[in-house]
Amino acid sequence: MNDTTLQNFQTQQDPPTASKDAARDPYTQAPTPDKGQPVTRNENVEENLSVRVRDLNLWYGDHQALKDISIDIFANTVTALIGPSGCGKSTFLRCLNRMNDLINSVSIKGLVEMDGHDVNARGMDEVALRRRVGMVFQKPNPFPKSIYENVAYAPRMHDMVSRKADQDELVERALRDAGLWNEVKDKLHEPGTSLSGGQQQRLCIARAIAVRPDVILMDEPTSALDPISTATIEDLMDKLKKDFTIVTVTHNMQQAARVADYTAFFHLGEMIEYNATKQMFSNPHTKKAEDYITGRYG
Amino acid sequence: MSQSFEEISAQLKKRHRRSARMKWMTMGALILSAAFLVVFISDMVVRGWPAFQQAQLQVEVSYDEQSQKLPLAAVDEDVRPLISRGFFRSLPREMENNPELMGTTQTRWVIADSRVDQFLKGNEDRLRPADKETLQALVEDGRAALKFNTTFFTTGDSKMPELAGIASAAIGTVMTMLVTMAVCFPIGVMTAVYLEEFAPDNRLTQLIEININNLAAVPSILFGLLGLAIYISFFGVPRSSPLVGGLTLALMTLPVIIISTRAALRSVPDSIRHAAFGVGCSRWQVVRDHVLPVSLPGILTGSIIGLAQAMGETAPLIIVGMVAFIPDASISITDASTVMPAQIFTWASEPNSAFAEKTAGGILVLLAVLIFLNALAVWLRNKFERRW
Ligand SMILES: Nc1ncnc2c1ncn2[C@@H]1O[C@H](COP(=O)(O)OP(=O)(O)O)[C@@H](O)[C@H]1O
Ligand SMILES: [Mg+2]
């Protein structure tokens, strides 16, 4: 009975229809509410579909790193990707903002859909996509610029602000949302790299949310941080999901249990189980997920 | 059974001895190379220092009608042979420019002939006995002395050693380097940016990369021949001009700049590029706003070192005719010109001891410029080096 959830979840979806709303401007529309609700959904919360992935396959040259991944990611939730290292979590995450484009050997087949638009379609500009899908990396990587510039750079580049006052306001808001404002408000013009690791990571989060994306991808955002900074970031993720959809990779099962609404378990390039986190950690449907979660595996 | 400390120490002694020996050998190598450098530089200073001094004589100069017509008449017959011909040559112009001098007699210091200069420096004695007596009398009166040689830094080449200077060669060098940099800095940096940041990593770019590395190892004289064939014979660029010299050196410097720029770009961690792509930068925005600012010190350092290399280059410039005899510098890049190393080369081939010291003096000036450039490169690297 292990795979029923997954099968139900997959079969209840409409087949992908890439050009449903092609005529509409994708970025002024709210995400379309999803009708086909998978059984794993928390029925009590009104949720929208944010990203839809169908039969996604990815190869690094001859090596297949992702096999037939299908998953729905819901707006304003935290989705955690767990699994042993090398199972393709980061690779999958990078499919959502096409960071894999930077790797020459990659070839992709399948559908990644946002707002009814195939992100891999020829007409999709990866710059536009990344404007809506921000990313936070494993190792904090602030630009070698001032704290202020780190946050202001992207909005300015995307022509979101024209006046200096607007820009200041936007920087303050992003830093406040990232819970960093009080710590840095007196040293906005010091280099971002002068902050502690945890602060740098929150600066990177501020940088990502400054352009008001829909989705924020986080690839093991706390794996380089101490426990206290980790807790701060986890709290932050919980607050941020009010405004953003968060997809995070984590090595740390407790972290997934603490922050995620949904958890997807990956293994050897396949997605074995996708479930509400509570369900996943109390009563997983698949043996592999259970073994992994209980520590009998990887 | 584990070993006792005694057993371990006995074996360690040999290892420690060997590392002590290696330490002394490596230190010896350093001392040896430092010694070579010290010997070389002090030798140059000892030989070149006299070039910065020039014998001058205090004589009575009468500015009158006769001396305007016949400048030799301006000074006393005795001291006449001791004075540089250059002084007499410049006299009519001086009087023309300063009419108030007319009819006066001035006691002033004038540049001495190079035989006097060499005699006072104890190098060569080519003075006639009578002149030597006059000179000795002047020396006793304190009216002949070695003074700082401003002429060396303000004039061009001359057949008279006491009038020969490095200035027009220095101007030629500056003009040539301007041409070189104007051509190869933008082309080199852009090529490197393309290869590092834009080009796909395929056979073609690998082939290009190998060839650029090979190009950097080509003997410079071949670039001179190439410059001669392409610029002078084919495009008709004026011979001996800073334009052709600069373009020729650009051929040579280009691979150096490309290679050092690529190294600087490659040293920028990918995490910065990922961060920039992650916020939605286009490729050019990533390069312009994030990669170039971080790598700029490295690029400048590499370019300055390439420039310094080109500045010391002689062979290719001789081939394109930049060993011209240039008494007066022109600041046009199409006029005939010479450069410092070529000037040094010219002086070095003169048999006269007066020119020998110019050679060493010229080398000192060139060395000073090169050391300054290298120091600038080091300073830039340290000042703007960032950690991330
Ligand atoms: N740039 C790459 N080139 C080739 N293979 C890669 C690359 N990145 C990852 N892989 C391979 O893809 C698989 C999945 O990697 P990754 O997504 O990084 O795993 P995870 O993040 O789950 O640890 C691994 O087998 C890894 O070796
Ligand atoms: Mg990973």
GROMACS .gro file of C-alpha atoms in nm, chain B:
model
  388
  299MET     CA    1   5.500  -0.341   2.097
  300SER     CA    2   5.522   0.038   2.082
  301GLN     CA    3   5.852   0.218   2.044
  302SER     CA    4   6.014   0.407   2.327
  303PHE     CA    5   6.090   0.777   2.296
  304GLU     CA    6   6.459   0.695   2.269
  305GLU     CA    7   6.401   0.473   1.969
  306ILE     CA    8   6.177   0.725   1.802
  307SER     CA    9   6.419   1.010   1.868
  308ALA     CA   10   6.712   0.820   1.721
  309GLN     CA   11   6.524   0.785   1.398
  310LEU     CA   12   6.397   1.140   1.408
  311LYS     CA   13   6.745   1.285   1.441
  312LYS     CA   14   6.823   1.190   1.083
  313ARG     CA   15   6.501   1.348   0.959
  314HIS     CA   16   6.564   1.667   1.148
  315ARG     CA   17   6.919   1.682   1.013
  316ARG     CA   18   6.791   1.647   0.662
  317SER     CA   19   6.537   1.922   0.705
  318ALA     CA   20   6.801   2.148   0.857
  319ARG     CA   21   7.022   2.080   0.557
  320MET     CA   22   6.738   2.161   0.318
  321LYS     CA   23   6.673   2.480   0.505
  322TRP     CA   24   7.032   2.593   0.461
  323MET     CA   25   7.038   2.498   0.096
  324THR     CA   26   6.721   2.684   0.013
  325MET     CA   27   6.839   2.981   0.211
  326GLY     CA   28   7.170   2.963   0.024
  327ALA     CA   29   6.985   2.979  -0.305
  328LEU     CA   30   6.805   3.288  -0.189
  329ILE     CA   31   7.124   3.453  -0.071
  330LEU     CA   32   7.295   3.372  -0.399
  331SER     CA   33   7.022   3.529  -0.608
  332ALA     CA   34   7.001   3.827  -0.377
  333ALA     CA   35   7.378   3.868  -0.407
  334PHE     CA   36   7.357   3.866  -0.787
  335LEU     CA   37   7.096   4.135  -0.770
  336VAL     CA   38   7.295   4.348  -0.528
  337VAL     CA   39   7.611   4.316  -0.736
  338PHE     CA   40   7.425   4.402  -1.054
  339ILE     CA   41   7.247   4.704  -0.912
  340SER     CA   42   7.546   4.843  -0.727
  341ASP     CA   43   7.761   4.798  -1.037
  342MET     CA   44   7.503   4.991  -1.237
  343VAL     CA   45   7.485   5.262  -0.975
  344VAL     CA   46   7.862   5.297  -0.956
  345ARG     CA   47   7.891   5.320  -1.333
  346GLY     CA   48   7.579   5.519  -1.394
  347TRP     CA   49   7.606   5.771  -1.113
  348PRO     CA   50   7.865   5.983  -1.297
  349ALA     CA   51   7.613   6.024  -1.578
  350PHE     CA   52   7.400   6.229  -1.341
  351GLN     CA   53   7.690   6.467  -1.292
  352GLN     CA   54   7.840   6.701  -1.543
  353ALA     CA   55   8.150   6.919  -1.530
  354GLN     CA   56   8.077   7.288  -1.547
  355LEU     CA   57   8.310   7.584  -1.569
  356GLN     CA   58   8.264   7.934  -1.436
  357VAL     CA   59   8.373   8.172  -1.708
  358GLU     CA   60   8.328   8.530  -1.820
  359VAL     CA   61   8.091   8.551  -2.111
  360SER     CA   62   8.088   8.875  -2.300
  361TYR     CA   63   7.768   8.938  -2.486
  362ASP     CA   64   7.859   9.173  -2.766
  363GLU     CA   65   7.813   9.215  -3.137
  364GLN     CA   66   8.113   9.010  -3.218
  365SER     CA   67   8.008   8.714  -3.013
  366GLN     CA   68   7.670   8.725  -3.178
  367LYS     CA   69   7.838   8.672  -3.510
  368LEU     CA   70   8.112   8.449  -3.387
  369PRO     CA   71   8.006   8.285  -3.060
  370LEU     CA   72   8.355   8.148  -2.994
  371ALA     CA   73   8.467   8.504  -2.929
  372ALA     CA   74   8.242   8.532  -2.627
  373VAL     CA   75   8.490   8.369  -2.394
  374ASP     CA   76   8.856   8.388  -2.329
  375GLU     CA   77   9.082   8.206  -2.571
  376ASP     CA   78   9.237   7.991  -2.294
  377VAL     CA   79   8.916   7.837  -2.172
  378ARG     CA   80   8.756   7.816  -2.515
  379PRO     CA   81   8.864   7.453  -2.585
  380LEU     CA   82   8.738   7.346  -2.243
  381ILE     CA   83   8.383   7.454  -2.309
  382SER     CA   84   8.120   7.244  -2.479
  383ARG     CA   85   8.053   7.333  -2.842
  384GLY     CA   86   7.691   7.308  -2.751
  385PHE     CA   87   7.723   7.619  -2.541
  386PHE     CA   88   7.857   7.823  -2.831
  387ARG     CA   89   7.586   7.691  -3.054
  388SER     CA   90   7.316   7.801  -2.819
  389LEU     CA   91   7.466   8.144  -2.759
  390PRO     CA   92   7.315   8.335  -3.055
  391ARG     CA   93   6.966   8.213  -2.967
  392GLU     CA   94   7.015   8.305  -2.605
  393MET     CA   95   7.114   8.659  -2.702
  394GLU     CA   96   6.823   8.688  -2.935
  395ASN     CA   97   6.585   8.584  -2.660
  396ASN     CA   98   6.739   8.812  -2.398
  397PRO     CA   99   6.829   9.140  -2.569
  398GLU     CA  100   6.908   9.303  -2.235
  399LEU     CA  101   7.224   9.091  -2.216
  400MET     CA  102   7.371   9.282  -2.508
  401GLY     CA  103   7.685   9.469  -2.415
  402THR     CA  104   7.725   9.304  -2.076
  403THR     CA  105   7.978   9.058  -1.948
  404GLN     CA  106   7.843   8.786  -1.724
  405THR     CA  107   8.029   8.547  -1.498
  406ARG     CA  108   7.840   8.223  -1.533
  407TRP     CA  109   7.864   7.847  -1.518
  408VAL     CA  110   7.872   7.681  -1.858
  409ILE     CA  111   7.877   7.318  -1.960
  410ALA     CA  112   8.230   7.188  -2.006
  411ASP     CA  113   8.348   6.975  -2.292
  412SER     CA  114   8.318   6.602  -2.236
  413ARG     CA  115   8.700   6.564  -2.229
  414VAL     CA  116   8.704   6.799  -1.929
  415ASP     CA  117   8.416   6.608  -1.778
  416GLN     CA  118   8.589   6.275  -1.819
  417PHE     CA  119   8.916   6.415  -1.690
  418LEU     CA  120   8.753   6.554  -1.376
  419LYS     CA  121   8.577   6.223  -1.318
  420GLY     CA  122   8.916   6.052  -1.349
  421ASN     CA  123   8.813   5.840  -1.645
  422GLU     CA  124   9.004   5.943  -1.953
  423ASP     CA  125   9.272   6.200  -2.011
  424ARG     CA  126   9.239   6.330  -2.365
  425LEU     CA  127   9.316   6.694  -2.289
  426ARG     CA  128   9.611   6.877  -2.440
  427PRO     CA  129   9.876   6.972  -2.183
  428ALA     CA  130   9.804   7.344  -2.220
  429ASP     CA  131   9.432   7.296  -2.166
  430LYS     CA  132   9.503   7.075  -1.868
  431GLU     CA  133   9.700   7.356  -1.705
  432THR     CA  134   9.417   7.603  -1.760
  433LEU     CA  135   9.172   7.354  -1.616
  434GLN     CA  136   9.388   7.289  -1.312
  435ALA     CA  137   9.400   7.662  -1.246
  436LEU     CA  138   9.022   7.681  -1.275
  437VAL     CA  139   8.981   7.385  -1.038
  438GLU     CA  140   9.209   7.553  -0.782
  439ASP     CA  141   8.999   7.870  -0.801
  440GLY     CA  142   8.688   7.663  -0.750
  441ARG     CA  143   8.570   7.759  -1.096
  442ALA     CA  144   8.544   7.407  -1.233
  443ALA     CA  145   8.322   7.154  -1.067
  444LEU     CA  146   8.097   6.855  -1.120
  445LYS     CA  147   7.735   6.959  -1.088
  446PHE     CA  148   7.402   6.786  -1.122
  447ASN     CA  149   7.345   6.702  -1.485
  448THR     CA  150   7.004   6.846  -1.571
  449THR     CA  151   7.088   6.818  -1.939
  450PHE     CA  152   7.071   6.439  -1.915
  451PHE     CA  153   6.707   6.458  -1.817
  452THR     CA  154   6.599   6.735  -2.051
  453THR     CA  155   6.749   6.666  -2.392
  454GLY     CA  156   6.762   6.401  -2.655
  455ASP     CA  157   7.054   6.222  -2.806
  456SER     CA  158   7.356   6.416  -2.928
  457LYS     CA  159   7.690   6.344  -3.089
  458MET     CA  160   7.843   6.544  -2.803
  459PRO     CA  161   7.829   6.330  -2.490
  460GLU     CA  162   7.792   6.630  -2.261
  461LEU     CA  163   7.472   6.723  -2.442
  462ALA     CA  164   7.321   6.377  -2.476
  463GLY     CA  165   7.015   6.304  -2.266
  464ILE     CA  166   6.748   6.045  -2.211
  465ALA     CA  167   6.446   6.276  -2.237
  466SER     CA  168   6.344   6.222  -2.597
  467ALA     CA  169   6.384   5.847  -2.555
  468ALA     CA  170   6.168   5.868  -2.244
  469ILE     CA  171   5.902   6.060  -2.436
  470GLY     CA  172   5.926   5.803  -2.714
  471THR     CA  173   5.878   5.528  -2.459
  472VAL     CA  174   5.573   5.698  -2.312
  473MET     CA  175   5.418   5.747  -2.656
  474THR     CA  176   5.491   5.390  -2.755
  475MET     CA  177   5.348   5.253  -2.433
  476LEU     CA  178   5.036   5.465  -2.474
  477VAL     CA  179   4.981   5.312  -2.816
  478THR     CA  180   5.051   4.963  -2.682
  479MET     CA  181   4.810   4.999  -2.392
  480ALA     CA  182   4.540   5.171  -2.593
  481VAL     CA  183   4.543   4.873  -2.827
  482CYS     CA  184   4.600   4.574  -2.607
  483PHE     CA  185   4.430   4.661  -2.279
  484PRO     CA  186   4.076   4.676  -2.420
  485ILE     CA  187   4.131   4.396  -2.671
  486GLY     CA  188   4.309   4.176  -2.419
  487VAL     CA  189   4.057   4.225  -2.141
  488MET     CA  190   3.761   4.174  -2.371
  489THR     CA  191   3.913   3.861  -2.523
  490ALA     CA  192   3.972   3.721  -2.176
  491VAL     CA  193   3.619   3.811  -2.066
  492TYR     CA  194   3.479   3.636  -2.370
  493LEU     CA  195   3.688   3.324  -2.320
  494GLU     CA  196   3.623   3.302  -1.946
  495GLU     CA  197   3.267   3.420  -1.912
  496PHE     CA  198   3.089   3.377  -2.241
  497ALA     CA  199   3.254   3.115  -2.457
  498PRO     CA  200   3.141   2.755  -2.434
  499ASP     CA  201   3.412   2.516  -2.328
  500ASN     CA  202   3.468   2.329  -2.653
  501ARG     CA  203   3.750   2.219  -2.882
  502LEU     CA  204   3.771   2.555  -3.053
  503THR     CA  205   3.812   2.757  -2.735
  504GLN     CA  206   4.064   2.505  -2.605
  505LEU     CA  207   4.261   2.542  -2.927
  506ILE     CA  208   4.250   2.919  -2.894
  507GLU     CA  209   4.363   2.895  -2.535
  508ILE     CA  210   4.662   2.676  -2.622
  509ASN     CA  211   4.761   2.913  -2.899
  510ILE     CA  212   4.742   3.218  -2.679
  511ASN     CA  213   4.969   3.047  -2.429
  512ASN     CA  214   5.209   2.958  -2.710
  513LEU     CA  215   5.201   3.313  -2.836
  514ALA     CA  216   5.324   3.438  -2.499
  515ALA     CA  217   5.632   3.220  -2.541
  516VAL     CA  218   5.725   3.338  -2.892
  517PRO     CA  219   6.061   3.519  -2.896
  518SER     CA  220   5.994   3.890  -2.912
  519ILE     CA  221   6.211   3.947  -3.218
  520LEU     CA  222   5.959   3.751  -3.422
  521PHE     CA  223   5.693   4.002  -3.328
  522GLY     CA  224   5.929   4.268  -3.463
  523LEU     CA  225   5.944   4.086  -3.796
  524LEU     CA  226   5.568   4.047  -3.794
  525GLY     CA  227   5.529   4.417  -3.720
  526LEU     CA  228   5.765   4.501  -4.003
  527ALA     CA  229   5.578   4.279  -4.246
  528ILE     CA  230   5.226   4.379  -4.147
  529TYR     CA  231   5.232   4.734  -4.025
  530ILE     CA  232   5.515   4.885  -4.226
  531SER     CA  233   5.513   4.688  -4.549
  532PHE     CA  234   5.144   4.616  -4.573
  533PHE     CA  235   4.963   4.900  -4.397
  534GLY     CA  236   5.233   5.159  -4.459
  535VAL     CA  237   5.259   5.282  -4.100
  536PRO     CA  238   5.560   5.518  -4.076
  537ARG     CA  239   5.881   5.344  -3.981
  538SER     CA  240   6.047   5.428  -3.649
  539SER     CA  241   5.727   5.585  -3.520
  540PRO     CA  242   5.576   5.519  -3.177
  541LEU     CA  243   5.269   5.402  -3.366
  542VAL     CA  244   5.444   5.112  -3.532
  543GLY     CA  245   5.653   5.040  -3.222
  544GLY     CA  246   5.346   5.044  -2.999
  545LEU     CA  247   5.147   4.822  -3.232
  546THR     CA  248   5.437   4.577  -3.251
  547LEU     CA  249   5.471   4.563  -2.875
  548ALA     CA  250   5.093   4.524  -2.852
  549LEU     CA  251   5.126   4.195  -3.042
  550MET     CA  252   5.368   4.084  -2.775
  551THR     CA  253   5.180   4.217  -2.474
  552LEU     CA  254   4.836   4.100  -2.581
  553PRO     CA  255   4.884   3.736  -2.478
  554VAL     CA  256   5.028   3.846  -2.145
  555ILE     CA  257   4.722   4.059  -2.074
  556ILE     CA  258   4.481   3.791  -2.190
  557ILE     CA  259   4.646   3.529  -1.973
  558SER     CA  260   4.666   3.745  -1.662
  559THR     CA  261   4.311   3.872  -1.706
  560ARG     CA  262   4.184   3.517  -1.742
  561ALA     CA  263   4.368   3.420  -1.428
  562ALA     CA  264   4.216   3.717  -1.245
  563LEU     CA  265   3.867   3.628  -1.369
  564ARG     CA  266   3.912   3.265  -1.279
  565SER     CA  267   4.014   3.357  -0.927
  566VAL     CA  268   3.672   3.514  -0.869
  567PRO     CA  269   3.479   3.245  -0.682
  568ASP     CA  270   3.182   3.098  -0.864
  569SER     CA  271   2.968   3.164  -0.559
  570ILE     CA  272   2.967   3.531  -0.657
  571ARG     CA  273   2.854   3.446  -1.010
  572HIS     CA  274   2.585   3.217  -0.873
  573ALA     CA  275   2.464   3.487  -0.636
  574ALA     CA  276   2.441   3.731  -0.925
  575PHE     CA  277   2.267   3.488  -1.160
  576GLY     CA  278   2.038   3.399  -0.871
  577VAL     CA  279   1.903   3.751  -0.842
  578GLY     CA  280   1.840   3.760  -1.216
  579CYS     CA  281   2.148   3.922  -1.365
  580SER     CA  282   2.211   3.875  -1.732
  581ARG     CA  283   2.551   3.736  -1.815
  582TRP     CA  284   2.693   4.077  -1.897
  583GLN     CA  285   2.555   4.221  -1.573
  584VAL     CA  286   2.725   3.943  -1.382
  585VAL     CA  287   3.053   4.029  -1.549
  586ARG     CA  288   3.024   4.406  -1.530
  587ASP     CA  289   2.880   4.446  -1.181
  588HIS     CA  290   3.034   4.156  -0.994
  589VAL     CA  291   3.318   3.978  -1.165
  590LEU     CA  292   3.512   4.269  -1.314
  591PRO     CA  293   3.513   4.488  -1.000
  592VAL     CA  294   3.652   4.200  -0.798
  593SER     CA  295   3.911   4.103  -1.054
  594LEU     CA  296   4.015   4.454  -1.155
  595PRO     CA  297   4.321   4.469  -0.926
  596GLY     CA  298   4.444   4.142  -1.075
  597ILE     CA  299   4.380   4.266  -1.427
  598LEU     CA  300   4.563   4.592  -1.362
  599THR     CA  301   4.852   4.415  -1.198
  600GLY     CA  302   4.889   4.179  -1.493
  601SER     CA  303   4.863   4.464  -1.740
  602ILE     CA  304   5.123   4.672  -1.561
  603ILE     CA  305   5.361   4.380  -1.557
  604GLY     CA  306   5.296   4.326  -1.927
  605LEU     CA  307   5.360   4.695  -1.983
  606ALA     CA  308   5.685   4.681  -1.789
  607GLN     CA  309   5.793   4.386  -1.998
  608ALA     CA  310   5.715   4.571  -2.318
  609MET     CA  311   5.894   4.877  -2.190
  610GLY     CA  312   6.221   4.690  -2.155
  611GLU     CA  313   6.188   4.530  -2.496
  612THR     CA  314   6.450   4.626  -2.756
  613ALA     CA  315   6.479   4.365  -3.028
  614PRO     CA  316   6.138   4.403  -3.198
  615LEU     CA  317   6.171   4.780  -3.187
  616ILE     CA  318   6.510   4.774  -3.353
  617ILE     CA  319   6.352   4.576  -3.634
  618VAL     CA  320   6.084   4.838  -3.689
  619GLY     CA  321   6.348   5.109  -3.687
  620MET     CA  322   6.308   5.262  -3.345
  621VAL     CA  323   6.681   5.307  -3.292
  622ALA     CA  324   6.673   5.639  -3.470
  623PHE     CA  325   6.898   5.925  -3.370
  624ILE     CA  326   6.649   6.166  -3.212
  625PRO     CA  327   6.791   6.492  -3.074
  626ASP     CA  328   6.450   6.651  -3.028
  627ALA     CA  329   6.148   6.458  -2.919
  628SER     CA  330   5.820   6.497  -3.102
  629ILE     CA  331   5.494   6.415  -2.937
  630SER     CA  332   5.333   6.291  -3.253
  631ILE     CA  333   5.292   5.914  -3.272
  632THR     CA  334   5.379   5.911  -3.639
  633ASP     CA  335   5.713   6.094  -3.619
  634ALA     CA  336   6.040   5.909  -3.592
  635SER     CA  337   6.123   5.835  -3.234
  636THR     CA  338   6.333   5.617  -3.013
  637VAL     CA  339   6.272   5.443  -2.682
  638MET     CA  340   6.481   5.411  -2.369
  639PRO     CA  341   6.620   5.061  -2.419
  640ALA     CA  342   6.702   5.143  -2.781
  641GLN     CA  343   6.875   5.463  -2.669
  642ILE     CA  344   7.075   5.262  -2.419
  643PHE     CA  345   7.163   5.020  -2.697
  644THR     CA  346   7.282   5.309  -2.916
  645TRP     CA  347   7.498   5.453  -2.641
  646ALA     CA  348   7.638   5.112  -2.553
  647SER     CA  349   7.777   5.077  -2.903
  648GLU     CA  350   7.977   5.404  -2.876
  649PRO     CA  351   8.344   5.347  -2.796
  650ASN     CA  352   8.378   5.667  -2.595
  651SER     CA  353   8.392   5.639  -2.214
  652ALA     CA  354   8.162   5.940  -2.187
  653PHE     CA  355   7.892   5.740  -2.360
  654ALA     CA  356   7.964   5.433  -2.152
  655GLU     CA  357   7.851   5.619  -1.843
  656LYS     CA  358   7.542   5.741  -2.028
  657THR     CA  359   7.462   5.377  -2.098
  658ALA     CA  360   7.471   5.294  -1.730
  659GLY     CA  361   7.284   5.613  -1.642
  660GLY     CA  362   7.013   5.527  -1.893
  661ILE     CA  363   6.986   5.178  -1.749
  662LEU     CA  364   6.942   5.330  -1.403
  663VAL     CA  365   6.658   5.550  -1.524
  664LEU     CA  366   6.491   5.258  -1.699
  665LEU     CA  367   6.533   5.040  -1.392
  666ALA     CA  368   6.386   5.310  -1.173
  667VAL     CA  369   6.081   5.334  -1.398
  668LEU     CA  370   6.039   4.956  -1.406
  669ILE     CA  371   6.077   4.924  -1.030
  670PHE     CA  372   5.821   5.199  -0.990
  671LEU     CA  373   5.578   5.017  -1.220
  672ASN     CA  374   5.624   4.689  -1.041
  673ALA     CA  375   5.581   4.855  -0.705
  674LEU     CA  376   5.262   5.013  -0.838
  675ALA     CA  377   5.140   4.669  -0.939
  676VAL     CA  378   5.213   4.525  -0.595
  677TRP     CA  379   5.051   4.822  -0.426
  678LEU     CA  380   4.738   4.790  -0.638
  679ARG     CA  381   4.715   4.423  -0.561
  680ASN     CA  382   4.743   4.478  -0.189
  681LYS     CA  383   4.520   4.780  -0.173
  682PHE     CA  384   4.226   4.634  -0.356
  683GLU     CA  385   4.264   4.274  -0.266
  684ARG     CA  386   3.943   4.160  -0.104
  685ARG     CA  387   3.839   3.859   0.083
  686TRP     CA  388   3.497   3.717   0.032
   0.00000   0.00000   0.00000
